[in-house]
CSV table of C-alpha atoms in Angstrom, one decimal:
chain,number,residue,atom,x,y,z
A,3,MET,CA,26.9,3.1,-9.5
A,4,ILE,CA,26.1,6.1,-7.3
A,5,GLY,CA,23.7,5.4,-4.4
A,6,ARG,CA,22.4,2.3,-2.7
A,7,LEU,CA,19.5,0.0,-3.1
A,8,PRO,CA,16.6,-0.1,-0.5
A,9,GLU,CA,16.4,-2.7,2.2
A,10,PHE,CA,12.7,-2.4,2.6
A,11,LEU,CA,9.6,-1.5,0.6
A,12,GLY,CA,6.0,-0.6,1.5
A,13,VAL,CA,4.2,-2.2,-1.4
A,14,GLY,CA,0.5,-1.6,-0.6
A,15,VAL,CA,-2.3,-0.9,-0.4
A,16,GLN,CA,-3.5,2.4,-1.9
A,17,LYS,CA,-5.7,4.3,0.6
A,18,GLY,CA,-4.5,2.0,3.3
A,19,GLY,CA,-2.3,4.2,5.4
A,20,THR,CA,0.9,4.1,3.4
A,21,THR,CA,1.4,7.9,3.5
A,22,THR,CA,1.1,7.8,7.3
A,23,LEU,CA,3.7,5.0,7.4
A,24,GLN,CA,6.0,7.1,5.2
A,25,ARG,CA,5.6,10.2,7.5
A,26,LEU,CA,6.4,8.1,10.5
A,27,LEU,CA,9.4,6.3,9.1
A,28,GLU,CA,10.8,9.6,7.8
A,29,GLN,CA,11.2,10.7,11.4
A,30,HIS,CA,13.2,7.7,12.5
A,31,PRO,CA,16.9,8.6,12.4
A,32,GLY,CA,17.9,5.1,11.3
A,33,ALA,CA,15.7,5.1,8.2
A,34,PHE,CA,16.1,7.0,4.9
A,35,LEU,CA,13.2,7.4,2.5
A,36,PRO,CA,13.2,9.7,-0.5
A,37,ALA,CA,11.3,12.9,0.1
A,38,ALA,CA,9.0,12.1,-2.8
A,39,LYS,CA,6.8,9.1,-1.9
A,40,GLU,CA,5.9,6.6,-4.6
A,41,LEU,CA,9.0,6.3,-6.7
A,42,HIS,CA,7.1,3.8,-8.9
A,43,TYR,CA,10.4,2.3,-10.1
A,44,PHE,CA,9.1,-1.3,-10.2
A,45,SER,CA,5.8,-0.2,-11.8
A,46,LEU,CA,5.8,2.9,-14.0
A,47,HIS,CA,9.4,3.9,-14.2
A,48,PHE,CA,11.3,0.6,-14.6
A,49,ASP,CA,12.7,1.8,-17.9
A,50,ARG,CA,14.7,4.5,-16.1
A,51,GLY,CA,17.1,1.8,-15.0
A,52,GLU,CA,18.9,0.7,-11.8
A,53,ALA,CA,21.2,3.7,-11.8
A,54,TRP,CA,18.3,6.1,-11.6
A,55,TYR,CA,16.8,4.1,-8.8
A,56,ARG,CA,20.0,4.1,-6.8
A,57,GLU,CA,20.3,7.9,-7.2
A,58,GLN,CA,17.1,8.3,-5.2
A,59,PHE,CA,19.0,6.9,-2.1
A,60,ALA,CA,22.3,8.7,-2.7
A,61,ALA,CA,21.7,11.1,0.2
A,62,ALA,CA,21.3,8.4,2.8
A,63,SER,CA,23.9,8.2,5.7
A,64,PRO,CA,26.0,5.1,5.9
A,65,GLY,CA,24.2,3.8,9.0
A,66,GLN,CA,20.7,4.4,7.7
A,67,ARG,CA,18.4,1.7,6.3
A,68,CYS,CA,17.0,2.7,3.0
A,69,GLY,CA,13.4,2.1,1.9
A,70,GLU,CA,10.6,3.5,-0.2
A,71,ILE,CA,6.8,3.2,-0.3
A,72,THR,CA,4.8,2.8,-3.5
A,73,PRO,CA,1.4,1.2,-2.9
A,74,TYR,CA,0.9,0.4,-6.6
A,75,TYR,CA,3.5,-2.3,-6.4
A,76,LEU,CA,1.1,-4.7,-4.8
A,77,PHE,CA,-1.3,-4.4,-7.7
A,78,HIS,CA,1.1,-4.0,-10.6
A,79,PRO,CA,1.4,-7.5,-12.3
A,80,LEU,CA,5.1,-7.1,-13.1
A,81,ALA,CA,6.3,-5.5,-9.8
A,82,PRO,CA,6.7,-8.7,-7.7
A,83,ALA,CA,9.1,-10.4,-10.0
A,84,ARG,CA,11.0,-7.2,-10.7
A,85,ILE,CA,11.4,-6.6,-7.0
A,86,GLN,CA,12.6,-10.1,-6.3
A,87,ALA,CA,15.1,-9.9,-9.1
A,88,LEU,CA,16.8,-6.8,-7.8
A,89,LEU,CA,16.0,-6.9,-4.1
A,90,PRO,CA,15.7,-10.6,-3.1
A,91,GLN,CA,16.5,-9.8,0.5
A,92,ALA,CA,14.1,-6.8,0.8
A,93,ARG,CA,11.6,-6.7,3.7
A,94,LEU,CA,8.1,-5.9,2.5
A,95,ILE,CA,5.3,-4.2,4.4
A,96,VAL,CA,1.7,-4.6,3.3
A,97,LEU,CA,-1.1,-2.6,4.9
A,98,LEU,CA,-4.5,-4.1,4.2
A,99,ARG,CA,-7.6,-2.0,4.7
A,100,ASP,CA,-11.2,-3.2,4.8
A,101,PRO,CA,-11.7,-4.0,1.1
A,102,VAL,CA,-15.0,-2.2,0.8
A,103,GLU,CA,-13.8,1.0,2.6
A,104,ARG,CA,-10.6,0.9,0.6
A,105,ALA,CA,-12.5,0.7,-2.7
A,106,LEU,CA,-14.8,3.6,-1.7
A,107,SER,CA,-11.9,5.7,-0.5
A,108,GLN,CA,-10.1,5.2,-3.9
A,109,TYR,CA,-13.2,6.2,-5.8
A,110,PHE,CA,-13.5,9.5,-3.9
A,111,HIS,CA,-9.8,10.1,-4.1
A,112,SER,CA,-10.1,9.8,-7.9
A,113,ARG,CA,-13.0,12.1,-7.9
A,114,ARG,CA,-11.0,14.7,-6.0
A,115,LEU,CA,-8.2,14.4,-8.5
A,116,GLY,CA,-10.6,14.9,-11.3
A,117,VAL,CA,-9.8,11.6,-13.0
A,118,GLU,CA,-13.2,10.0,-12.3
A,119,PRO,CA,-16.2,11.7,-14.0
A,120,LEU,CA,-18.8,9.0,-13.1
A,121,GLU,CA,-21.0,9.0,-10.1
A,122,LEU,CA,-20.3,6.2,-7.6
A,123,GLU,CA,-22.5,3.4,-8.7
A,124,PRO,CA,-21.8,3.7,-12.5
A,125,ALA,CA,-18.1,4.0,-11.7
A,126,LEU,CA,-18.1,0.9,-9.6
A,127,ALA,CA,-20.0,-1.0,-12.4
A,128,ALA,CA,-17.5,0.2,-15.0
A,129,ALA,CA,-14.6,-0.7,-12.7
A,130,ILE,CA,-15.6,-4.4,-12.9
A,131,GLY,CA,-14.3,-4.3,-16.4
A,132,CYS,CA,-11.4,-2.1,-15.2
A,133,HIS,CA,-12.4,0.8,-17.4
A,134,ARG,CA,-9.7,3.2,-18.5
A,135,SER,CA,-6.7,3.4,-16.2
A,136,HIS,CA,-5.4,0.2,-14.5
A,137,GLN,CA,-3.9,2.4,-11.8
A,138,GLU,CA,-6.7,5.0,-11.1
A,139,HIS,CA,-10.0,3.2,-11.8
A,140,SER,CA,-9.6,-0.4,-10.7
A,141,TYR,CA,-11.6,0.2,-7.5
A,142,LEU,CA,-12.8,-3.4,-6.8
A,143,ALA,CA,-9.8,-5.2,-8.4
A,144,ARG,CA,-7.4,-3.4,-6.1
A,145,SER,CA,-9.3,-4.6,-3.1
A,146,CYS,CA,-9.0,-8.3,-4.2
A,147,TYR,CA,-6.0,-9.0,-2.1
A,148,GLU,CA,-6.2,-12.7,-2.6
A,149,GLN,CA,-5.2,-12.1,-6.2
A,150,GLN,CA,-2.2,-9.9,-5.3
A,151,LEU,CA,-0.5,-11.1,-2.1
A,152,PRO,CA,0.1,-14.7,-3.4
A,153,LEU,CA,2.4,-13.3,-6.1
A,154,PHE,CA,4.7,-11.9,-3.4
A,155,GLU,CA,4.3,-15.0,-1.2
A,156,ALA,CA,5.5,-17.2,-4.1
A,157,LEU,CA,8.7,-15.1,-4.4
A,158,PHE,CA,9.6,-14.1,-0.9
A,159,PRO,CA,9.9,-16.1,2.3
A,160,VAL,CA,7.3,-15.4,5.0
A,161,GLU,CA,9.9,-13.8,7.3
A,162,GLN,CA,10.3,-11.0,4.7
A,163,LEU,CA,6.6,-10.1,4.6
A,164,LEU,CA,4.8,-8.1,7.2
A,165,VAL,CA,1.1,-7.9,6.6
A,166,LEU,CA,-0.8,-5.4,8.9
A,167,ARG,CA,-4.3,-4.3,9.2
A,168,SER,CA,-4.5,-0.6,8.2
A,169,GLU,CA,-7.1,0.2,10.8
A,170,ASP,CA,-4.7,-0.9,13.5
A,171,LEU,CA,-2.2,1.6,12.5
A,172,PHE,CA,-4.6,4.4,13.5
A,173,ALA,CA,-6.4,2.6,16.4
A,174,GLN,CA,-3.3,1.1,18.0
A,175,PRO,CA,-0.4,3.1,16.6
A,176,GLU,CA,2.1,2.4,19.4
A,177,ARG,CA,1.8,-1.4,18.9
A,178,VAL,CA,2.0,-1.3,15.1
A,179,TRP,CA,4.9,1.1,15.2
A,180,GLY,CA,6.8,-1.4,17.4
A,181,GLN,CA,6.0,-4.2,15.0
A,182,VAL,CA,7.3,-2.1,12.1
A,183,LEU,CA,10.5,-1.2,13.8
A,184,ALA,CA,11.2,-4.8,14.9
A,185,PHE,CA,10.5,-6.1,11.4
A,186,LEU,CA,12.8,-3.5,9.8
A,187,LYS,CA,15.4,-4.1,12.5
A,188,LEU,CA,15.4,-0.4,13.4
A,189,ASP,CA,16.2,0.7,16.9
A,190,PRO,CA,13.3,1.5,19.2
A,191,TRP,CA,12.1,5.0,18.8
A,192,PRO,CA,9.1,6.9,20.2
A,193,LEU,CA,6.1,7.1,18.0
A,194,PRO,CA,6.3,10.3,16.1
A,195,LEU,CA,3.4,12.7,16.5
A,196,LEU,CA,1.3,13.4,13.4
A,197,ALA,CA,-1.3,16.2,13.4
A,198,GLN,CA,-3.7,13.9,11.6
A,199,PRO,CA,-3.7,10.8,9.3
A,200,ALA,CA,-1.7,11.7,6.2
A,201,ASN,CA,-3.5,11.8,2.9
A,202,ALA,CA,-6.8,11.2,4.6
A,203,GLY,CA,-10.1,11.7,2.7
A,204,ARG,CA,-12.8,14.1,3.5
A,205,GLY,CA,-15.3,11.7,4.9
A,206,GLU,CA,-17.3,11.4,1.7
A,207,ALA,CA,-17.7,7.6,2.1
A,208,ALA,CA,-19.9,8.2,5.2
A,209,ALA,CA,-22.8,9.2,2.9
A,210,VAL,CA,-22.6,6.0,0.8
A,211,PRO,CA,-25.9,4.1,1.0
A,212,GLU,CA,-25.8,0.9,3.1
A,213,ALA,CA,-27.3,-1.0,0.1
A,214,VAL,CA,-24.2,-0.1,-1.9
A,215,ARG,CA,-21.9,-1.2,0.9
A,216,ARG,CA,-23.7,-4.5,1.2
A,217,SER,CA,-23.4,-5.1,-2.5
A,218,LEU,CA,-19.7,-4.4,-2.4
A,219,ARG,CA,-19.3,-6.7,0.5
A,220,GLU,CA,-21.0,-9.5,-1.3
A,221,GLN,CA,-18.8,-9.0,-4.4
A,222,LEU,CA,-15.6,-8.9,-2.2
A,223,GLN,CA,-16.6,-11.7,0.2
A,224,PRO,CA,-13.9,-14.1,-1.3
A,225,THR,CA,-11.3,-11.5,-0.3
A,226,TYR,CA,-12.6,-11.2,3.3
A,227,ASP,CA,-12.6,-15.0,3.6
A,228,TRP,CA,-9.1,-15.4,2.1
A,229,VAL,CA,-7.5,-12.7,4.3
A,230,ALA,CA,-9.1,-14.2,7.4
A,231,ASN,CA,-7.8,-17.6,6.6
A,232,ARG,CA,-4.4,-16.7,5.3
A,233,CYS,CA,-3.5,-13.6,7.4
A,234,GLY,CA,-5.8,-13.8,10.4
A,235,ILE,CA,-7.1,-10.4,9.6
A,236,THR,CA,-10.8,-9.7,9.8
A,237,TRP,CA,-13.2,-6.7,9.5
A,238,PRO,CA,-16.6,-6.5,11.0
A,239,HIS,CA,-19.6,-7.1,8.8
A,240,PRO,CA,-21.9,-4.0,8.5
């Protein structure tokens, strides 16, 4: 078959800094990522077959490590087993953002794309039943990390999983960049400069009433507790 298979994947989360991670890794000479982020092979395009997937990495130089970033992989129920079957040695990066802020950011992202007609509170209420699109409208469910990460932990050894706090990528980029390079076994490289966080929102979440945030926090408290106990990652309570 033409092309290679990736050695690393960024599997989540949506609105958690994965586009910024892509832009950073694209500038490391030892890494190759397809120009189009989110190949969705293990989620939406699995029927295209392994040959198609390999073709996406055909332009990589022999000495480069291949990888791709598709945040839907963390949430797609079939992706973990599909990844393990084809890439059992892959190194997986997970960026976890504050669950409430991630859910709100996804909602406003869907509004900007024109795929969410409902106002915030009706949309959040409808999302409890995962209305319409599993990918676009599952605001709370995609923030329930305790239901997603264990599927990967059951299939991959701990040394192949790097779980990071999204906020640290922006607050302490040098440190996180070093962690990523060490985990991917890439040579040290200066932190590339980005004009601004990639794929950032427009600040709409700042106007969300505190009562809505508190309600979301209560609903997602099991996630906060699980992530703190399992990953040692915490977020301040508003």
